[in-house]
Backbone as JSON Lines, residues from 0, in Angstrom:
{"i":0,"aa":"M","n":[92.79,19.39,112.59],"ca":[93.76,20.1,111.45],"c":[93.45,18.51,110.69]}
{"i":1,"aa":"I","n":[94.09,18.58,109.84],"ca":[94.0,17.9,107.61],"c":[95.54,17.43,108.55]}
{"i":2,"aa":"V","n":[95.55,16.34,108.22],"ca":[97.1,15.68,108.31],"c":[97.22,14.93,107.61]}
{"i":3,"aa":"H","n":[98.22,14.59,106.49],"ca":[97.91,13.58,105.11],"c":[98.41,12.09,105.52]}
{"i":4,"aa":"E","n":[97.67,11.2,105.21],"ca":[98.29,9.96,104.99],"c":[99.71,9.04,104.05]}
{"i":5,"aa":"K","n":[100.66,10.03,103.75],"ca":[101.66,10.05,103.1],"c":[102.9,10.12,104.07]}
{"i":6,"aa":"V","n":[103.22,8.53,103.62],"ca":[105.03,8.25,104.17],"c":[105.83,9.01,103.58]}
{"i":7,"aa":"L","n":[107.38,9.22,104.92],"ca":[108.51,9.89,104.01],"c":[109.31,8.08,104.33]}
{"i":8,"aa":"D","n":[110.18,7.67,103.63],"ca":[111.01,6.61,103.86],"c":[112.36,7.35,103.67]}
{"i":9,"aa":"K","n":[113.12,6.33,104.78],"ca":[114.28,6.68,104.84],"c":[114.87,5.38,105.45]}
{"i":10,"aa":"V","n":[116.35,5.6,105.33],"ca":[117.46,4.04,105.91],"c":[118.3,4.37,106.64]}
{"i":11,"aa":"T","n":[118.47,3.75,107.49],"ca":[119.69,3.54,107.99],"c":[120.61,2.18,107.84]}
{"i":12,"aa":"A","n":[121.92,2.31,107.47],"ca":[122.73,0.9,107.28],"c":[123.27,0.61,108.65]}
{"i":13,"aa":"F","n":[123.7,-0.42,109.23],"ca":[124.64,-1.18,109.62],"c":[125.53,-2.1,109.2]}
{"i":14,"aa":"I","n":[126.37,-1.47,109.01],"ca":[127.76,-2.33,108.25],"c":[128.51,-2.45,109.08]}
{"i":15,"aa":"T","n":[128.83,-3.92,108.5],"ca":[129.59,-4.62,109.6],"c":[130.92,-5.64,108.16]}
{"i":16,"aa":"R","n":[131.71,-5.69,109.87],"ca":[132.73,-6.38,109.21],"c":[133.49,-7.39,110.1]}
{"i":17,"aa":"E","n":[134.24,-7.79,109.28],"ca":[134.84,-9.39,109.96],"c":[136.04,-9.42,110.56]}
{"i":18,"aa":"T","n":[136.35,-9.55,112.01],"ca":[137.73,-9.8,112.39],"c":[138.61,-10.47,113.27]}
{"i":19,"aa":"A","n":[139.86,-10.94,113.08],"ca":[140.47,-11.92,114.49],"c":[140.08,-11.33,115.44]}
{"i":20,"aa":"N","n":[139.27,-10.13,115.98],"ca":[138.24,-9.76,117.3],"c":[136.92,-10.18,117.32]}
{"i":21,"aa":"G","n":[136.65,-10.8,115.85],"ca":[135.07,-11.07,116.34],"c":[134.14,-9.19,115.19]}
{"i":22,"aa":"R","n":[133.27,-9.53,114.95],"ca":[132.14,-8.65,113.98],"c":[132.49,-7.14,114.53]}
{"i":23,"aa":"E","n":[132.63,-6.43,114.55],"ca":[132.36,-4.62,114.19],"c":[131.72,-4.19,113.3]}
{"i":24,"aa":"L","n":[131.28,-2.85,113.87],"ca":[129.7,-2.03,113.42],"c":[130.29,-0.72,113.05]}
{"i":25,"aa":"L","n":[130.17,-0.24,112.22],"ca":[131.15,0.87,111.51],"c":[129.87,1.73,111.55]}
{"i":26,"aa":"Y","n":[130.85,3.2,112.58],"ca":[129.67,4.56,113.37],"c":[130.78,5.73,112.4]}
{"i":27,"aa":"L","n":[130.02,6.97,112.52],"ca":[130.51,8.05,112.0],"c":[130.23,8.95,113.01]}
{"i":28,"aa":"R","n":[131.28,9.98,113.11],"ca":[131.19,11.19,114.07],"c":[131.02,13.08,113.41]}
{"i":29,"aa":"H","n":[129.71,12.86,113.8],"ca":[129.29,13.93,112.91],"c":[129.87,15.33,114.18]}
{"i":30,"aa":"P","n":[130.36,15.83,112.88],"ca":[130.79,17.28,113.68],"c":[130.05,18.43,115.01]}
{"i":31,"aa":"L","n":[128.85,17.88,114.61],"ca":[127.79,18.94,115.13],"c":[127.27,17.86,116.21]}
{"i":32,"aa":"A","n":[126.61,16.89,115.64],"ca":[125.53,15.86,115.88],"c":[126.13,14.53,116.84]}
{"i":33,"aa":"G","n":[127.02,14.2,116.91],"ca":[127.86,13.21,117.72],"c":[128.15,12.05,117.41]}
{"i":34,"aa":"I","n":[128.53,10.77,117.67],"ca":[127.94,9.28,117.26],"c":[126.78,8.82,116.55]}
{"i":35,"aa":"Q","n":[126.84,8.2,115.05],"ca":[125.62,8.27,114.73],"c":[126.06,7.24,113.71]}
{"i":36,"aa":"L","n":[124.64,6.5,113.27],"ca":[124.84,5.44,112.19],"c":[124.42,5.89,110.99]}
{"i":37,"aa":"P","n":[125.14,5.55,109.57],"ca":[124.99,5.8,108.17],"c":[123.65,6.19,108.02]}
{"i":38,"aa":"A","n":[122.66,6.96,107.87],"ca":[121.72,6.71,107.32],"c":[120.95,8.23,106.43]}
{"i":39,"aa":"G","n":[119.52,8.1,105.91],"ca":[119.2,9.68,104.88],"c":[117.93,8.78,104.39]}
{"i":40,"aa":"T","n":[117.58,9.88,103.89],"ca":[116.17,9.74,102.8],"c":[116.18,8.95,101.88]}
{"i":41,"aa":"V","n":[115.2,8.18,101.34],"ca":[114.62,7.84,100.19],"c":[114.8,8.71,99.13]}
{"i":42,"aa":"E","n":[114.78,8.89,98.17],"ca":[114.52,10.04,96.73],"c":[113.48,9.28,96.08]}
{"i":43,"aa":"D","n":[112.12,10.18,95.83],"ca":[111.71,9.97,95.2],"c":[111.63,8.8,93.79]}
{"i":44,"aa":"G","n":[110.84,8.06,94.33],"ca":[111.09,6.89,92.92],"c":[112.41,5.73,93.15]}
{"i":45,"aa":"E","n":[112.98,5.87,94.53],"ca":[113.94,4.95,94.77],"c":[113.22,3.85,95.61]}
{"i":46,"aa":"S","n":[114.19,2.89,95.94],"ca":[113.6,1.9,96.89],"c":[114.85,2.33,97.45]}
{"i":47,"aa":"P","n":[114.09,1.64,98.57],"ca":[115.31,1.02,99.89],"c":[116.21,1.24,100.42]}
{"i":48,"aa":"E","n":[116.49,-0.43,99.26],"ca":[117.76,-0.65,98.84],"c":[118.93,-0.14,98.17]}
{"i":49,"aa":"L","n":[118.01,0.81,97.2],"ca":[119.55,1.7,96.43],"c":[119.47,2.77,97.47]}
{"i":50,"aa":"A","n":[118.56,2.89,97.99],"ca":[118.87,4.12,98.59],"c":[120.13,4.33,99.77]}
{"i":51,"aa":"V","n":[119.84,2.53,101.17],"ca":[121.05,2.75,101.34],"c":[122.03,2.09,100.58]}
{"i":52,"aa":"R","n":[122.81,2.17,100.02],"ca":[123.76,1.74,99.41],"c":[123.98,2.98,98.88]}
{"i":53,"aa":"R","n":[123.62,4.28,98.67],"ca":[123.37,5.85,97.58],"c":[124.15,5.85,99.08]}
{"i":54,"aa":"E","n":[123.12,5.88,100.32],"ca":[123.57,6.75,101.54],"c":[124.78,6.41,102.14]}
{"i":55,"aa":"T","n":[125.17,4.62,102.23],"ca":[126.92,4.39,102.51],"c":[127.61,4.95,102.23]}
{"i":56,"aa":"E","n":[127.36,5.39,100.81],"ca":[128.32,5.58,99.76],"c":[128.98,7.15,100.03]}
{"i":57,"aa":"E","n":[128.0,8.08,100.18],"ca":[127.69,9.18,100.44],"c":[128.72,9.82,101.28]}
{"i":58,"aa":"E","n":[127.74,8.61,102.46],"ca":[128.46,9.47,104.43],"c":[129.47,8.38,104.36]}
{"i":59,"aa":"T","n":[130.13,7.37,104.09],"ca":[131.42,6.53,104.28],"c":[132.55,6.78,103.2]}
{"i":60,"aa":"G","n":[132.02,6.6,102.16],"ca":[132.75,6.46,100.89],"c":[132.36,4.98,100.48]}
{"i":61,"aa":"L","n":[132.27,3.98,101.64],"ca":[132.45,2.8,100.6],"c":[131.89,2.1,99.52]}
{"i":62,"aa":"Q","n":[132.47,1.03,99.21],"ca":[131.22,0.98,97.63],"c":[131.18,-0.77,97.49]}
{"i":63,"aa":"N","n":[132.38,-1.08,98.39],"ca":[132.48,-3.01,98.36],"c":[131.58,-3.09,99.58]}
{"i":64,"aa":"V","n":[130.15,-3.18,99.32],"ca":[129.6,-3.69,100.16],"c":[128.51,-4.57,99.74]}
{"i":65,"aa":"S","n":[127.68,-5.45,100.35],"ca":[126.56,-5.84,100.16],"c":[125.28,-6.29,100.63]}
{"i":66,"aa":"I","n":[124.19,-6.06,100.79],"ca":[123.23,-6.21,101.75],"c":[122.86,-7.88,102.28]}
{"i":67,"aa":"A","n":[123.36,-7.57,103.83],"ca":[123.39,-9.0,104.13],"c":[122.24,-9.67,104.37]}
{"i":68,"aa":"A","n":[121.23,-8.63,105.08],"ca":[119.64,-8.66,105.31],"c":[118.98,-7.21,106.13]}
{"i":69,"aa":"Y","n":[117.49,-7.12,105.32],"ca":[116.93,-6.51,106.16],"c":[116.24,-6.33,106.93]}
{"i":70,"aa":"L","n":[116.4,-5.66,108.59],"ca":[116.14,-5.82,109.4],"c":[115.13,-5.12,110.05]}
{"i":71,"aa":"G","n":[113.94,-4.98,109.3],"ca":[112.87,-4.35,109.39],"c":[112.73,-2.53,109.34]}
{"i":72,"aa":"R","n":[111.44,-2.42,109.67],"ca":[111.24,-1.06,109.7],"c":[110.9,-0.79,111.07]}
{"i":73,"aa":"L","n":[110.35,0.98,111.56],"ca":[110.25,1.39,111.85],"c":[109.65,2.82,111.66]}
{"i":74,"aa":"T","n":[108.57,2.84,112.71],"ca":[107.57,4.49,112.11],"c":[107.15,5.12,112.88]}
{"i":75,"aa":"L","n":[107.48,6.42,112.39],"ca":[107.24,7.31,113.73],"c":[106.48,8.77,113.31]}
{"i":76,"aa":"T","n":[105.43,8.5,114.31],"ca":[104.84,10.25,114.22],"c":[105.45,10.96,114.27]}
{"i":77,"aa":"L","n":[104.97,12.05,113.71],"ca":[105.95,12.88,114.26],"c":[105.06,14.03,115.24]}
{"i":78,"aa":"P","n":[104.99,15.26,116.46],"ca":[104.39,15.95,117.21],"c":[103.91,16.45,116.49]}
{"i":79,"aa":"P","n":[102.57,17.1,116.51],"ca":[101.88,17.72,116.08],"c":[102.54,18.87,115.31]}
{"i":80,"aa":"D","n":[103.38,19.52,115.51],"ca":[104.16,21.14,115.09],"c":[104.97,20.67,114.13]}
{"i":81,"aa":"E","n":[105.33,19.31,113.43],"ca":[106.25,19.19,113.44],"c":[105.72,18.77,111.93]}
{"i":82,"aa":"R","n":[106.68,18.68,110.69],"ca":[106.35,17.7,109.3],"c":[107.45,17.88,108.93]}
{"i":83,"aa":"V","n":[107.81,16.63,107.42],"ca":[108.84,16.39,106.78],"c":[108.28,16.82,105.65]}
{"i":84,"aa":"L","n":[109.32,17.37,104.57],"ca":[108.9,17.52,103.3],"c":[109.5,16.36,102.26]}
{"i":85,"aa":"L","n":[107.82,15.75,101.58],"ca":[108.13,14.51,100.45],"c":[108.47,15.15,99.52]}
{"i":86,"aa":"R","n":[108.54,16.81,99.47],"ca":[109.12,16.4,98.04],"c":[110.25,17.83,97.8]}
{"i":87,"aa":"D","n":[111.19,18.25,97.27],"ca":[111.53,19.54,97.34],"c":[110.58,20.84,96.35]}
{"i":88,"aa":"S","n":[110.99,21.92,97.91],"ca":[109.8,22.68,97.39],"c":[110.75,24.53,97.84]}
{"i":89,"aa":"P","n":[110.09,25.43,97.48],"ca":[110.06,26.59,97.96],"c":[109.19,27.05,99.25]}
{"i":90,"aa":"L","n":[109.55,28.47,99.79],"ca":[108.41,28.46,100.67],"c":[107.8,30.22,100.71]}
{"i":91,"aa":"S","n":[107.16,30.38,100.39],"ca":[106.04,32.06,100.27],"c":[105.91,32.49,100.93]}
{"i":92,"aa":"S","n":[105.77,33.39,100.08],"ca":[105.65,34.45,101.41],"c":[103.99,34.88,101.95]}
{"i":93,"aa":"M","n":[103.21,34.12,101.8],"ca":[101.96,34.28,101.77],"c":[101.09,32.81,101.62]}
{"i":94,"aa":"P","n":[100.19,32.58,101.73],"ca":[99.19,31.26,102.03],"c":[98.7,31.76,100.36]}
{"i":95,"aa":"A","n":[99.08,31.36,99.03],"ca":[98.35,31.63,98.01],"c":[99.46,31.08,96.94]}
{"i":96,"aa":"T","n":[98.71,30.65,96.06],"ca":[99.15,29.88,94.91],"c":[100.46,31.08,94.2]}
{"i":97,"aa":"D","n":[99.68,32.4,94.04],"ca":[100.56,33.64,93.91],"c":[101.51,34.14,94.23]}
{"i":98,"aa":"A","n":[101.6,33.83,95.18],"ca":[102.41,34.7,96.61],"c":[103.96,34.49,95.84]}
{"i":99,"aa":"T","n":[105.06,35.92,96.03],"ca":[106.33,35.38,95.92],"c":[107.0,34.51,96.58]}
{"i":100,"aa":"L","n":[107.78,33.78,96.07],"ca":[108.58,32.9,96.72],"c":[109.65,33.34,97.3]}
{"i":101,"aa":"V","n":[110.2,32.56,98.54],"ca":[111.41,33.03,99.46],"c":[112.29,32.79,99.09]}
{"i":102,"aa":"R","n":[113.34,33.54,99.73],"ca":[114.97,33.08,98.43],"c":[115.1,31.93,99.2]}
{"i":103,"aa":"G","n":[115.65,30.49,98.41],"ca":[115.88,29.56,98.86],"c":[115.04,28.65,98.85]}
{"i":104,"aa":"G","n":[115.15,27.63,98.68],"ca":[114.2,26.31,98.33],"c":[114.81,25.67,99.59]}
{"i":105,"aa":"M","n":[113.46,23.83,99.46],"ca":[114.07,23.17,100.58],"c":[114.37,21.67,100.36]}
{"i":106,"aa":"Q","n":[115.21,20.59,100.63],"ca":[115.04,19.08,99.98],"c":[113.91,18.78,100.18]}
{"i":107,"aa":"R","n":[113.71,17.62,100.33],"ca":[113.38,16.1,100.81],"c":[113.67,15.94,101.23]}
{"i":108,"aa":"G","n":[112.52,15.35,102.5],"ca":[113.14,14.86,104.09],"c":[114.0,16.26,104.57]}
{"i":109,"aa":"E","n":[113.84,17.4,104.73],"ca":[113.89,18.19,105.62],"c":[112.97,18.36,106.7]}
{"i":110,"aa":"L","n":[113.42,18.56,107.9],"ca":[112.6,18.77,109.37],"c":[112.08,20.54,109.58]}
{"i":111,"aa":"L","n":[110.24,20.71,109.54],"ca":[110.2,21.77,109.73],"c":[109.01,22.05,110.23]}
{"i":112,"aa":"K","n":[109.31,23.09,111.71],"ca":[108.34,23.52,112.37],"c":[107.13,24.09,112.34]}
{"i":113,"aa":"V","n":[105.82,23.71,112.07],"ca":[104.67,23.86,112.41],"c":[104.36,26.02,112.97]}
{"i":114,"aa":"L","n":[104.03,26.7,112.39],"ca":[104.02,27.52,112.59],"c":[102.37,28.06,112.66]}
{"i":115,"aa":"D","n":[101.29,27.55,111.91],"ca":[100.54,27.93,111.75],"c":[100.03,27.63,111.02]}
{"i":116,"aa":"E","n":[98.08,27.71,110.61],"ca":[97.81,26.55,109.5],"c":[96.31,28.06,109.21]}
{"i":117,"aa":"Q","n":[96.17,27.72,107.22],"ca":[95.2,28.97,107.0],"c":[94.71,28.11,105.9]}
{"i":118,"aa":"G","n":[93.98,26.9,105.87],"ca":[93.42,26.4,104.78],"c":[94.3,25.18,104.63]}
{"i":119,"aa":"N","n":[95.1,25.0,103.35],"ca":[95.59,24.56,103.35],"c":[96.38,24.77,102.95]}
{"i":120,"aa":"Y","n":[97.39,25.51,103.68],"ca":[98.71,25.34,103.73],"c":[99.22,26.3,104.86]}
{"i":121,"aa":"L","n":[100.23,25.9,105.2],"ca":[101.54,25.81,106.49],"c":[101.69,26.82,106.66]}
{"i":122,"aa":"R","n":[102.26,27.74,107.61],"ca":[103.26,28.58,108.0],"c":[104.3,27.84,108.44]}
{"i":123,"aa":"V","n":[105.82,27.31,108.23],"ca":[106.48,26.58,108.67],"c":[107.98,27.56,109.06]}
{"i":124,"aa":"H","n":[109.0,27.08,109.88],"ca":[109.84,27.49,110.42],"c":[111.08,26.24,109.79]}
{"i":125,"aa":"Y","n":[112.04,27.08,109.12],"ca":[113.08,25.9,108.32],"c":[114.56,26.37,108.63]}
{"i":126,"aa":"R","n":[114.96,25.65,109.33],"ca":[116.32,26.12,109.97],"c":[117.36,24.34,109.98]}
{"i":127,"aa":"K","n":[118.89,25.47,109.08],"ca":[119.96,24.15,108.71],"c":[120.9,25.02,108.99]}
{"i":128,"aa":"V","n":[121.85,23.79,109.0],"ca":[123.08,24.28,109.49],"c":[124.65,23.76,108.66]}
{"i":129,"aa":"I","n":[125.52,24.49,108.16],"ca":[126.13,23.75,107.35],"c":[127.17,24.56,107.56]}
{"i":130,"aa":"I","n":[128.86,23.91,107.27],"ca":[129.76,24.49,107.7],"c":[130.23,24.94,106.41]}
{"i":131,"aa":"R","n":[130.82,26.23,106.09],"ca":[131.44,26.52,105.26],"c":[132.68,27.62,104.92]}
{"i":132,"aa":"D","n":[133.54,27.33,104.77],"ca":[134.79,28.07,104.63],"c":[135.18,27.46,105.77]}
{"i":133,"aa":"G","n":[134.95,26.94,106.41],"ca":[135.37,26.48,108.08],"c":[134.74,27.31,108.81]}
{"i":134,"aa":"E","n":[133.44,27.94,108.85],"ca":[133.07,28.45,109.93],"c":[131.64,27.33,109.63]}
{"i":135,"aa":"T","n":[130.8,27.43,111.11],"ca":[129.58,27.54,110.99],"c":[128.29,27.9,110.89]}
{"i":136,"aa":"K","n":[127.77,27.87,109.72],"ca":[126.08,29.01,110.16],"c":[125.38,27.5,109.83]}
{"i":137,"aa":"E","n":[123.97,28.59,110.3],"ca":[122.74,28.58,110.74],"c":[121.49,29.62,109.62]}
{"i":138,"aa":"F","n":[120.99,28.86,108.72],"ca":[120.04,29.32,108.17],"c":[118.95,29.23,108.72]}
{"i":139,"aa":"N","n":[117.98,30.43,108.9],"ca":[116.55,29.77,109.4],"c":[115.28,31.07,108.44]}
{"i":140,"aa":"R","n":[114.28,30.4,108.33],"ca":[113.8,30.65,107.04],"c":[111.91,30.81,107.38]}
{"i":141,"aa":"K","n":[111.15,31.39,107.73],"ca":[110.03,31.0,107.69],"c":[108.98,30.92,106.34]}
{"i":142,"aa":"G","n":[107.9,30.86,106.32],"ca":[106.54,30.77,105.16],"c":[106.18,29.71,104.58]}
{"i":143,"aa":"W","n":[105.45,29.89,103.57],"ca":[104.04,29.08,103.22],"c":[104.87,27.75,102.59]}
{"i":144,"aa":"L","n":[103.89,27.12,102.58],"ca":[103.79,25.86,102.29],"c":[102.71,25.0,101.65]}
{"i":145,"aa":"A","n":[102.26,24.55,100.6],"ca":[100.93,23.64,100.3],"c":[101.4,22.81,101.11]}
{"i":146,"aa":"S","n":[100.21,21.82,102.11],"ca":[100.38,21.27,103.19],"c":[100.41,19.71,102.5]}
{"i":147,"aa":"E","n":[99.6,19.19,101.37],"ca":[100.02,18.5,100.56],"c":[101.75,17.72,100.28]}
{"i":148,"aa":"V","n":[102.29,18.95,99.93],"ca":[104.12,18.2,100.07],"c":[104.64,18.4,101.49]}
{"i":149,"aa":"V","n":[103.74,17.52,102.27],"ca":[104.84,17.46,103.91],"c":[103.75,16.7,104.29]}
{"i":150,"aa":"T","n":[104.27,15.71,105.57],"ca":[103.84,14.79,105.87],"c":[104.2,14.8,107.79]}
{"i":151,"aa":"N","n":[103.7,13.66,107.91],"ca":[104.28,14.12,109.69],"c":[104.6,12.18,109.98]}
{"i":152,"aa":"Q","n":[104.33,11.58,108.94],"ca":[104.74,9.95,108.7],"c":[105.74,9.47,108.46]}
{"i":153,"aa":"I","n":[106.85,8.99,109.11],"ca":[107.92,8.79,108.63],"c":[108.32,6.77,108.51]}
{"i":154,"aa":"V","n":[108.83,6.46,107.93],"ca":[108.86,4.88,108.05],"c":[110.53,4.46,107.9]}
{"i":155,"aa":"R","n":[111.23,3.98,108.79],"ca":[112.99,4.29,108.49],"c":[112.49,2.64,108.74]}
{"i":156,"aa":"H","n":[113.58,1.91,106.96],"ca":[114.08,0.82,106.49],"c":[115.56,0.54,107.45]}
{"i":157,"aa":"L","n":[115.59,-0.32,108.15],"ca":[116.97,-0.93,108.81],"c":[117.44,-2.1,107.67]}
{"i":158,"aa":"F","n":[119.0,-2.0,107.54],"ca":[119.22,-2.95,106.94],"c":[120.65,-3.23,107.55]}
{"i":159,"aa":"H","n":[121.42,-4.34,107.1],"ca":[122.85,-4.89,108.16],"c":[123.73,-5.11,106.45]}
{"i":160,"aa":"L","n":[124.55,-4.17,105.92],"ca":[125.77,-4.36,105.13],"c":[126.39,-5.03,105.43]}
{"i":161,"aa":"Q","n":[127.71,-5.74,104.83],"ca":[128.86,-5.95,105.23],"c":[129.95,-5.63,103.87]}
{"i":162,"aa":"V","n":[130.88,-5.27,104.45],"ca":[131.83,-5.05,103.71],"c":[133.04,-6.25,102.93]}
{"i":163,"aa":"V","n":[132.43,-5.87,101.35],"ca":[133.68,-7.39,100.85],"c":[134.67,-6.69,100.43]}
{"i":164,"aa":"G","n":[135.81,-7.84,101.55],"ca":[137.49,-7.63,101.24],"c":[137.89,-6.48,102.53]}
{"i":165,"aa":"E","n":[139.11,-5.73,101.82],"ca":[139.79,-5.33,102.89],"c":[138.68,-4.26,103.31]}
{"i":166,"aa":"C","n":[139.15,-3.15,104.49],"ca":[138.45,-2.07,104.9],"c":[139.68,-1.04,105.52]}
{"i":167,"aa":"R","n":[139.76,0.29,105.6],"ca":[140.61,0.72,106.41],"c":[139.94,0.77,108.1]}
{"i":168,"aa":"D","n":[140.61,1.09,108.71],"ca":[139.99,1.02,109.84],"c":[139.35,2.52,110.92]}
{"i":169,"aa":"S","n":[140.01,3.64,110.4],"ca":[139.16,4.8,110.4],"c":[139.6,5.79,108.58]}
{"i":170,"aa":"W","n":[138.83,6.62,108.86],"ca":[138.82,7.27,107.67],"c":[138.25,8.65,108.18]}
{"i":171,"aa":"T","n":[138.03,9.73,107.07],"ca":[137.41,10.88,106.98],"c":[136.27,10.62,105.7]}
{"i":172,"aa":"Q","n":[135.06,11.16,105.54],"ca":[134.12,11.67,104.46],"c":[133.87,12.89,104.76]}
{"i":173,"aa":"R","n":[133.65,13.8,103.48],"ca":[132.68,15.08,103.35],"c":[130.97,14.58,103.23]}
{"i":174,"aa":"S","n":[130.47,15.52,103.24],"ca":[129.48,14.46,103.28],"c":[128.48,16.39,102.43]}
{"i":175,"aa":"D","n":[127.66,15.91,102.08],"ca":[127.04,16.67,100.86],"c":[126.88,18.19,101.32]}
{"i":176,"aa":"H","n":[126.63,18.74,102.98],"ca":[126.95,19.88,103.18],"c":[128.18,20.09,103.9]}
{"i":177,"aa":"N","n":[129.36,19.75,103.54],"ca":[130.46,20.34,104.1],"c":[130.76,19.99,105.56]}
{"i":178,"aa":"F","n":[129.81,18.43,105.81],"ca":[130.8,18.43,106.94],"c":[131.48,17.35,106.66]}
{"i":179,"aa":"E","n":[132.71,16.99,107.56],"ca":[133.64,15.94,107.61],"c":[133.64,14.75,108.6]}
{"i":180,"aa":"F","n":[132.47,13.71,108.34],"ca":[132.42,12.75,109.17],"c":[133.4,12.05,109.86]}
{"i":181,"aa":"G","n":[134.3,11.73,110.78],"ca":[135.12,10.34,110.82],"c":[134.53,9.93,111.16]}
{"i":182,"aa":"L","n":[135.47,8.51,109.84],"ca":[134.21,6.98,110.06],"c":[135.49,6.25,110.87]}
{"i":183,"aa":"F","n":[134.37,5.37,112.21],"ca":[135.27,4.67,113.06],"c":[134.99,3.02,113.38]}
{"i":184,"aa":"W","n":[135.41,2.11,113.41],"ca":[135.28,0.54,113.59],"c":[134.79,0.22,115.5]}
{"i":185,"aa":"S","n":[133.67,-0.21,115.42],"ca":[133.65,-0.83,117.66],"c":[133.14,-2.07,117.51]}
{"i":186,"aa":"P","n":[133.41,-3.36,118.05],"ca":[132.99,-3.77,118.1],"c":[131.52,-4.25,118.63]}
{"i":187,"aa":"I","n":[130.88,-5.23,117.97],"ca":[129.46,-5.24,117.65],"c":[128.43,-4.49,119.49]}
{"i":188,"aa":"D","n":[129.16,-5.96,120.35],"ca":[128.14,-5.16,121.21],"c":[128.71,-4.37,122.31]}
{"i":189,"aa":"V","n":[129.5,-3.1,121.49],"ca":[129.76,-2.5,122.7],"c":[128.92,-0.77,122.02]}
{"i":190,"aa":"D","n":[128.54,-0.11,122.41],"ca":[128.28,1.14,122.19],"c":[129.45,2.21,122.79]}
{"i":191,"aa":"P","n":[129.92,2.96,121.62],"ca":[130.62,3.91,121.85],"c":[130.06,5.0,122.01]}
{"i":192,"aa":"G","n":[128.6,5.48,122.33],"ca":[127.86,6.29,122.43],"c":[127.64,6.5,121.18]}
{"i":193,"aa":"L","n":[126.24,5.91,120.73],"ca":[125.72,6.62,119.33],"c":[124.58,7.45,120.26]}
{"i":194,"aa":"H","n":[124.18,8.57,119.11],"ca":[123.02,9.55,119.52],"c":[121.76,9.08,120.22]}
{"i":195,"aa":"P","n":[121.61,9.57,121.41],"ca":[120.19,9.2,121.98],"c":[119.08,8.55,121.0]}
{"i":196,"aa":"A","n":[119.12,9.72,119.8],"ca":[118.26,9.56,118.85],"c":[118.11,8.31,118.2]}
{"i":197,"aa":"Q","n":[118.89,8.24,118.38],"ca":[119.62,6.4,117.43],"c":[119.74,5.48,117.86]}
{"i":198,"aa":"Q","n":[119.26,5.52,119.05],"ca":[119.37,4.11,120.36],"c":[118.02,2.99,119.91]}
{"i":199,"aa":"E","n":[116.99,3.74,119.65],"ca":[115.69,3.09,119.55],"c":[115.99,1.91,118.21]}
{"i":200,"aa":"W","n":[116.44,2.68,116.75],"ca":[117.01,2.0,115.84],"c":[118.08,0.31,116.02]}
{"i":201,"aa":"M","n":[119.01,0.85,116.6],"ca":[120.01,-0.4,117.55],"c":[119.1,-1.66,118.51]}
{"i":202,"aa":"V","n":[118.61,-0.67,118.59],"ca":[117.22,-2.66,119.74],"c":[117.22,-2.98,118.65]}
{"i":203,"aa":"A","n":[116.18,-2.07,117.92],"ca":[115.43,-2.52,116.46],"c":[115.99,-4.12,115.61]}
{"i":204,"aa":"A","n":[117.02,-3.83,115.91],"ca":[118.49,-4.32,114.29],"c":[118.22,-5.1,115.72]}
{"i":205,"aa":"R","n":[119.07,-5.24,116.91],"ca":[119.24,-6.07,117.85],"c":[118.62,-7.03,117.66]}
{"i":206,"aa":"K","n":[117.19,-7.28,118.23],"ca":[116.26,-7.82,118.51],"c":[115.8,-8.68,116.62]}
{"i":207,"aa":"A","n":[116.45,-7.88,115.48],"ca":[116.36,-8.34,114.51],"c":[117.33,-9.69,114.12]}
{"i":208,"aa":"G","n":[118.13,-9.44,114.93],"ca":[119.55,-10.58,114.51],"c":[120.93,-9.97,114.13]}
{"i":209,"aa":"L","n":[120.72,-8.69,114.1],"ca":[122.5,-7.77,113.95],"c":[123.13,-8.88,114.8]}
């Protein structure tokens, strides 16, 4: 199987503030996926520095932050049956350039499950969960796309950001998928139950001096 040596860049924001009781780290409570750190995909043509500021604003609402340090990067190779999209792309009904497009497109950074391969095309399964009108809805689509628009390589850039000025102790922020995130602070040396998938990020950040 041919795997393209392209990479998808992602970012994670370790946002801190100083208090009378010491340094605190900002977490978000995802309604479906538990406690997480602000993170996301670098847009095409965007630098990781700009991306981490944008993701911070989108997921936390904070604008009064400064980048204190670059904490390094982590490289992830996905399992053989997984890929991520390098650019926005539709699905096709068949592995051909003139095939009928499947309704609904997919965005850069989406995770796909590989079902089959024919030449330069992959048949994939795309799953997405959103909240609409107060209800959780799941969308599942299957179709074909060119293997050149996906990769199995992810590079995650870790940044330490600091809040400039005053900040609330807790608040909510609505995401682009209509999820309502609950933002809260925790002492820097206390784990409030970070999602297991993100524990590696925390270990790397602490080794880098967070």
